[in-house]
Amino acid sequence: TYCAPQHVFPPQAEVLAAVRDAVLAEAFNPKVLFLFGTYTIGKERVFFEAARALGRKVYVGKQKRAVLDALGDALPAGDRALVTTDDTATNLHVVPMGSISFVRMKTILKYYRARYDTVVAFKPTGWTFEQAKKHSRATKRQQRGSLIQYSVPYSEHSSFDELRELVGFLAPRAILPHVGNDRGPRAAKMVELLTAPTRAVAVEGEEA
């Protein structure tokens, strides 16, 4: 997924610390609603980090709850105890990634207008990260009136340097790209990037 030199992300622990700091900084407002974008599975560490930071439960819909239940013992008991399907029990809500847009945030705020006056949303995905423009912990905060969105470079996919480290460790006889494989020059370029000397890759990254 991230087979290109510009996709070198901060460590997950560092990103989660940034999420914790942001949540604590925005929590001064008692009428703030926090939204955390997720897929069917993935990004759980982000919203559980926020729940622990504030000492509150996190609301998930019935479908997400079913997915979490299916994880069984893979989900720590402490995290499982933080989950609720009652959206009135907490101001930490897990939503589909598509609900993190400013348009959807506005709609959600209107729905909860009797309880909240501000929405702070977290969009955790590696695609938000631009290495050349990174700043403290590589988070990006955007605000439009009472709507605030944090883009967070969090991904469960391996970043470029992790992919190269794995290839170097395994020393495979062949590499078959899966994502973006055109069976031609693009696939060949990915294999070249994964196996080239470090200096050559560094030059490639500077050019990108």
PDB file of C-alpha atoms in Angstrom, residues 58-186:
ATOM      1  CA  VAL A  58     -16.512   5.086  23.819  1.00  0.00           C
ATOM      2  CA  TYR A  59     -19.702   4.662  21.816  1.00  0.00           C
ATOM      3  CA  VAL A  60     -19.807   2.253  18.866  1.00  0.00           C
ATOM      4  CA  GLY A  61     -22.712   1.222  16.648  1.00  0.00           C
ATOM      5  CA  LYS A  62     -24.109  -2.313  16.712  1.00  0.00           C
ATOM      6  CA  GLN A  63     -22.103  -3.409  13.659  1.00  0.00           C
ATOM      7  CA  LYS A  64     -18.817  -2.189  15.109  1.00  0.00           C
ATOM      8  CA  ARG A  65     -19.701  -3.788  18.452  1.00  0.00           C
ATOM      9  CA  ALA A  66     -20.227  -7.120  16.666  1.00  0.00           C
ATOM     10  CA  VAL A  67     -16.781  -6.809  15.077  1.00  0.00           C
ATOM     11  CA  LEU A  68     -15.164  -6.025  18.429  1.00  0.00           C
ATOM     12  CA  ASP A  69     -16.958  -8.956  20.053  1.00  0.00           C
ATOM     13  CA  ALA A  70     -15.678 -11.234  17.278  1.00  0.00           C
ATOM     14  CA  LEU A  71     -12.104 -10.350  18.244  1.00  0.00           C
ATOM     15  CA  GLY A  72     -12.536 -12.353  21.428  1.00  0.00           C
ATOM     16  CA  ASP A  73      -9.452 -12.458  23.635  1.00  0.00           C
ATOM     17  CA  ALA A  74      -7.496 -10.448  21.046  1.00  0.00           C
ATOM     18  CA  LEU A  75      -9.241  -7.387  22.507  1.00  0.00           C
ATOM     19  CA  PRO A  76      -7.965  -6.726  26.051  1.00  0.00           C
ATOM     20  CA  ALA A  77     -10.618  -6.924  28.760  1.00  0.00           C
ATOM     21  CA  GLY A  78      -9.776  -3.377  29.840  1.00  0.00           C
ATOM     22  CA  ASP A  79     -10.572  -2.046  26.365  1.00  0.00           C
ATOM     23  CA  ARG A  80     -13.721  -4.156  26.079  1.00  0.00           C
ATOM     24  CA  ALA A  81     -15.003  -2.589  29.311  1.00  0.00           C
ATOM     25  CA  LEU A  82     -14.723   0.871  27.701  1.00  0.00           C
ATOM     26  CA  VAL A  83     -17.214   0.072  24.918  1.00  0.00           C
ATOM     27  CA  THR A  84     -20.876   1.105  24.991  1.00  0.00           C
ATOM     28  CA  THR A  85     -23.682   1.070  22.425  1.00  0.00           C
ATOM     29  CA  ASP A  86     -25.483   3.917  24.211  1.00  0.00           C
ATOM     30  CA  ASP A  87     -24.646   7.136  22.384  1.00  0.00           C
ATOM     31  CA  THR A  88     -25.880   9.222  25.337  1.00  0.00           C
ATOM     32  CA  ALA A  89     -23.385   7.632  27.733  1.00  0.00           C
ATOM     33  CA  THR A  90     -20.292   9.368  26.362  1.00  0.00           C
ATOM     34  CA  ASN A  91     -19.071  12.146  24.073  1.00  0.00           C
ATOM     35  CA  LEU A  92     -16.576   9.810  22.383  1.00  0.00           C
ATOM     36  CA  HIS A  93     -18.206   8.340  19.274  1.00  0.00           C
ATOM     37  CA  VAL A  94     -16.752   5.891  16.755  1.00  0.00           C
ATOM     38  CA  VAL A  95     -18.025   6.538  13.221  1.00  0.00           C
ATOM     39  CA  PRO A  96     -17.289   5.351   9.660  1.00  0.00           C
ATOM     40  CA  MET A  97     -14.342   7.125   8.064  1.00  0.00           C
ATOM     41  CA  GLY A  98     -16.713   8.854   5.655  1.00  0.00           C
ATOM     42  CA  SER A  99     -18.334  10.691   8.574  1.00  0.00           C
ATOM     43  CA  ILE A 100     -15.139  12.646   9.273  1.00  0.00           C
ATOM     44  CA  SER A 101     -15.660  15.088   6.383  1.00  0.00           C
ATOM     45  CA  PHE A 102     -16.682  18.626   7.307  1.00  0.00           C
ATOM     46  CA  VAL A 103     -20.013  18.140   5.532  1.00  0.00           C
ATOM     47  CA  ARG A 104     -20.882  15.064   7.607  1.00  0.00           C
ATOM     48  CA  MET A 105     -19.536  16.647  10.788  1.00  0.00           C
ATOM     49  CA  LYS A 106     -21.944  19.552  10.288  1.00  0.00           C
ATOM     50  CA  THR A 107     -24.851  17.126   9.905  1.00  0.00           C
ATOM     51  CA  ILE A 108     -23.853  15.202  13.024  1.00  0.00           C
ATOM     52  CA  LEU A 109     -23.527  18.399  15.057  1.00  0.00           C
ATOM     53  CA  LYS A 110     -27.002  19.457  13.945  1.00  0.00           C
ATOM     54  CA  TYR A 111     -28.397  16.074  15.063  1.00  0.00           C
ATOM     55  CA  TYR A 112     -26.820  16.432  18.518  1.00  0.00           C
ATOM     56  CA  ARG A 113     -27.313  20.220  18.818  1.00  0.00           C
ATOM     57  CA  ALA A 114     -29.193  19.872  22.119  1.00  0.00           C
ATOM     58  CA  ARG A 115     -26.127  18.288  23.748  1.00  0.00           C
ATOM     59  CA  TYR A 116     -23.067  19.580  21.891  1.00  0.00           C
ATOM     60  CA  ASP A 117     -21.865  22.827  20.328  1.00  0.00           C
ATOM     61  CA  THR A 118     -18.547  21.628  18.882  1.00  0.00           C
ATOM     62  CA  VAL A 119     -17.333  18.573  16.984  1.00  0.00           C
ATOM     63  CA  VAL A 120     -13.702  17.437  17.069  1.00  0.00           C
ATOM     64  CA  ALA A 121     -13.006  14.633  14.612  1.00  0.00           C
ATOM     65  CA  PHE A 122      -9.955  12.418  14.174  1.00  0.00           C
ATOM     66  CA  LYS A 123      -9.090  11.027  10.754  1.00  0.00           C
ATOM     67  CA  PRO A 124      -6.465   8.314  11.280  1.00  0.00           C
ATOM     68  CA  THR A 125      -4.940   7.204   7.982  1.00  0.00           C
ATOM     69  CA  GLY A 126      -1.475   7.048   6.492  1.00  0.00           C
ATOM     70  CA  TRP A 127      -2.663   8.988   3.458  1.00  0.00           C
ATOM     71  CA  THR A 128      -2.866  12.154   5.589  1.00  0.00           C
ATOM     72  CA  PHE A 129       0.892  12.166   6.044  1.00  0.00           C
ATOM     73  CA  GLU A 130       3.200  14.321   3.951  1.00  0.00           C
ATOM     74  CA  GLN A 131       6.777  13.749   5.028  1.00  0.00           C
ATOM     75  CA  ALA A 132       8.057  16.988   3.521  1.00  0.00           C
ATOM     76  CA  LYS A 133       5.486  19.038   5.459  1.00  0.00           C
ATOM     77  CA  LYS A 134       5.456  17.196   8.761  1.00  0.00           C
ATOM     78  CA  HIS A 135       5.483  19.114  12.018  1.00  0.00           C
ATOM     79  CA  SER A 136       5.223  18.145  15.678  1.00  0.00           C
ATOM     80  CA  ARG A 137       4.162  14.482  15.671  1.00  0.00           C
ATOM     81  CA  ALA A 138       2.909  14.974  12.124  1.00  0.00           C
ATOM     82  CA  THR A 139      -0.703  15.789  13.021  1.00  0.00           C
ATOM     83  CA  LYS A 140      -2.667  18.412  11.128  1.00  0.00           C
ATOM     84  CA  ARG A 141      -5.469  20.490  12.710  1.00  0.00           C
ATOM     85  CA  GLN A 142      -8.090  22.239  10.584  1.00  0.00           C
ATOM     86  CA  GLN A 143     -10.992  24.286  11.913  1.00  0.00           C
ATOM     87  CA  ARG A 144     -14.144  25.637  10.315  1.00  0.00           C
ATOM     88  CA  GLY A 145     -16.163  27.424  12.952  1.00  0.00           C
ATOM     89  CA  SER A 146     -17.321  24.875  15.517  1.00  0.00           C
ATOM     90  CA  LEU A 147     -15.946  21.954  13.468  1.00  0.00           C
ATOM     91  CA  ILE A 148     -12.392  20.765  14.077  1.00  0.00           C
ATOM     92  CA  GLN A 149     -10.650  17.980  12.200  1.00  0.00           C
ATOM     93  CA  TYR A 150      -7.348  16.308  13.083  1.00  0.00           C
ATOM     94  CA  SER A 151      -5.574  14.364  10.358  1.00  0.00           C
ATOM     95  CA  VAL A 152      -3.442  11.734  12.059  1.00  0.00           C
ATOM     96  CA  PRO A 153      -0.790   9.614  10.254  1.00  0.00           C
ATOM     97  CA  TYR A 154      -1.899   6.334  11.793  1.00  0.00           C
ATOM     98  CA  SER A 155      -2.054   3.131   9.787  1.00  0.00           C
ATOM     99  CA  GLU A 156      -1.995  -0.581  10.451  1.00  0.00           C
ATOM    100  CA  HIS A 157      -0.232  -1.038   7.110  1.00  0.00           C
ATOM    101  CA  SER A 158       3.556  -1.156   7.094  1.00  0.00           C
ATOM    102  CA  SER A 159       5.216   2.068   5.999  1.00  0.00           C
ATOM    103  CA  PHE A 160       7.899   2.142   3.322  1.00  0.00           C
ATOM    104  CA  ASP A 161      10.897   1.763   5.619  1.00  0.00           C
ATOM    105  CA  GLU A 162       9.216  -1.151   7.426  1.00  0.00           C
ATOM    106  CA  LEU A 163       8.590  -2.907   4.103  1.00  0.00           C
ATOM    107  CA  ARG A 164      12.256  -2.506   3.149  1.00  0.00           C
ATOM    108  CA  GLU A 165      13.353  -3.785   6.547  1.00  0.00           C
ATOM    109  CA  LEU A 166      11.180  -6.881   6.112  1.00  0.00           C
ATOM    110  CA  VAL A 167      12.547  -7.574   2.632  1.00  0.00           C
ATOM    111  CA  GLY A 168      16.092  -7.161   3.913  1.00  0.00           C
ATOM    112  CA  PHE A 169      15.426  -9.595   6.755  1.00  0.00           C
ATOM    113  CA  LEU A 170      13.700 -12.275   4.680  1.00  0.00           C
ATOM    114  CA  ALA A 171      15.862 -11.921   1.544  1.00  0.00           C
ATOM    115  CA  PRO A 172      13.141 -13.440  -0.666  1.00  0.00           C
ATOM    116  CA  ARG A 173      13.955 -14.979  -4.035  1.00  0.00           C
ATOM    117  CA  ALA A 174      11.055 -13.107  -5.622  1.00  0.00           C
ATOM    118  CA  ILE A 175       8.676 -10.271  -4.697  1.00  0.00           C
ATOM    119  CA  LEU A 176       5.175 -10.122  -6.157  1.00  0.00           C
ATOM    120  CA  PRO A 177       3.510  -6.725  -5.525  1.00  0.00           C
ATOM    121  CA  HIS A 178      -0.206  -6.904  -4.766  1.00  0.00           C
ATOM    122  CA  VAL A 179      -1.505  -3.346  -4.393  1.00  0.00           C
ATOM    123  CA  GLY A 180      -1.109  -1.364  -7.605  1.00  0.00           C
ATOM    124  CA  ASN A 181       0.410  -4.249  -9.548  1.00  0.00           C
ATOM    125  CA  ASP A 182       0.145  -3.418 -13.267  1.00  0.00           C
ATOM    126  CA  ARG A 183       2.275  -6.465 -14.198  1.00  0.00           C
ATOM    127  CA  GLY A 184       4.577  -3.996 -15.888  1.00  0.00           C
ATOM    128  CA  PRO A 185       6.747  -0.943 -15.125  1.00  0.00           C
ATOM    129  CA  ARG A 186       4.900   0.060 -11.945  1.00  0.00           C
TER     130      ARG A 186
END
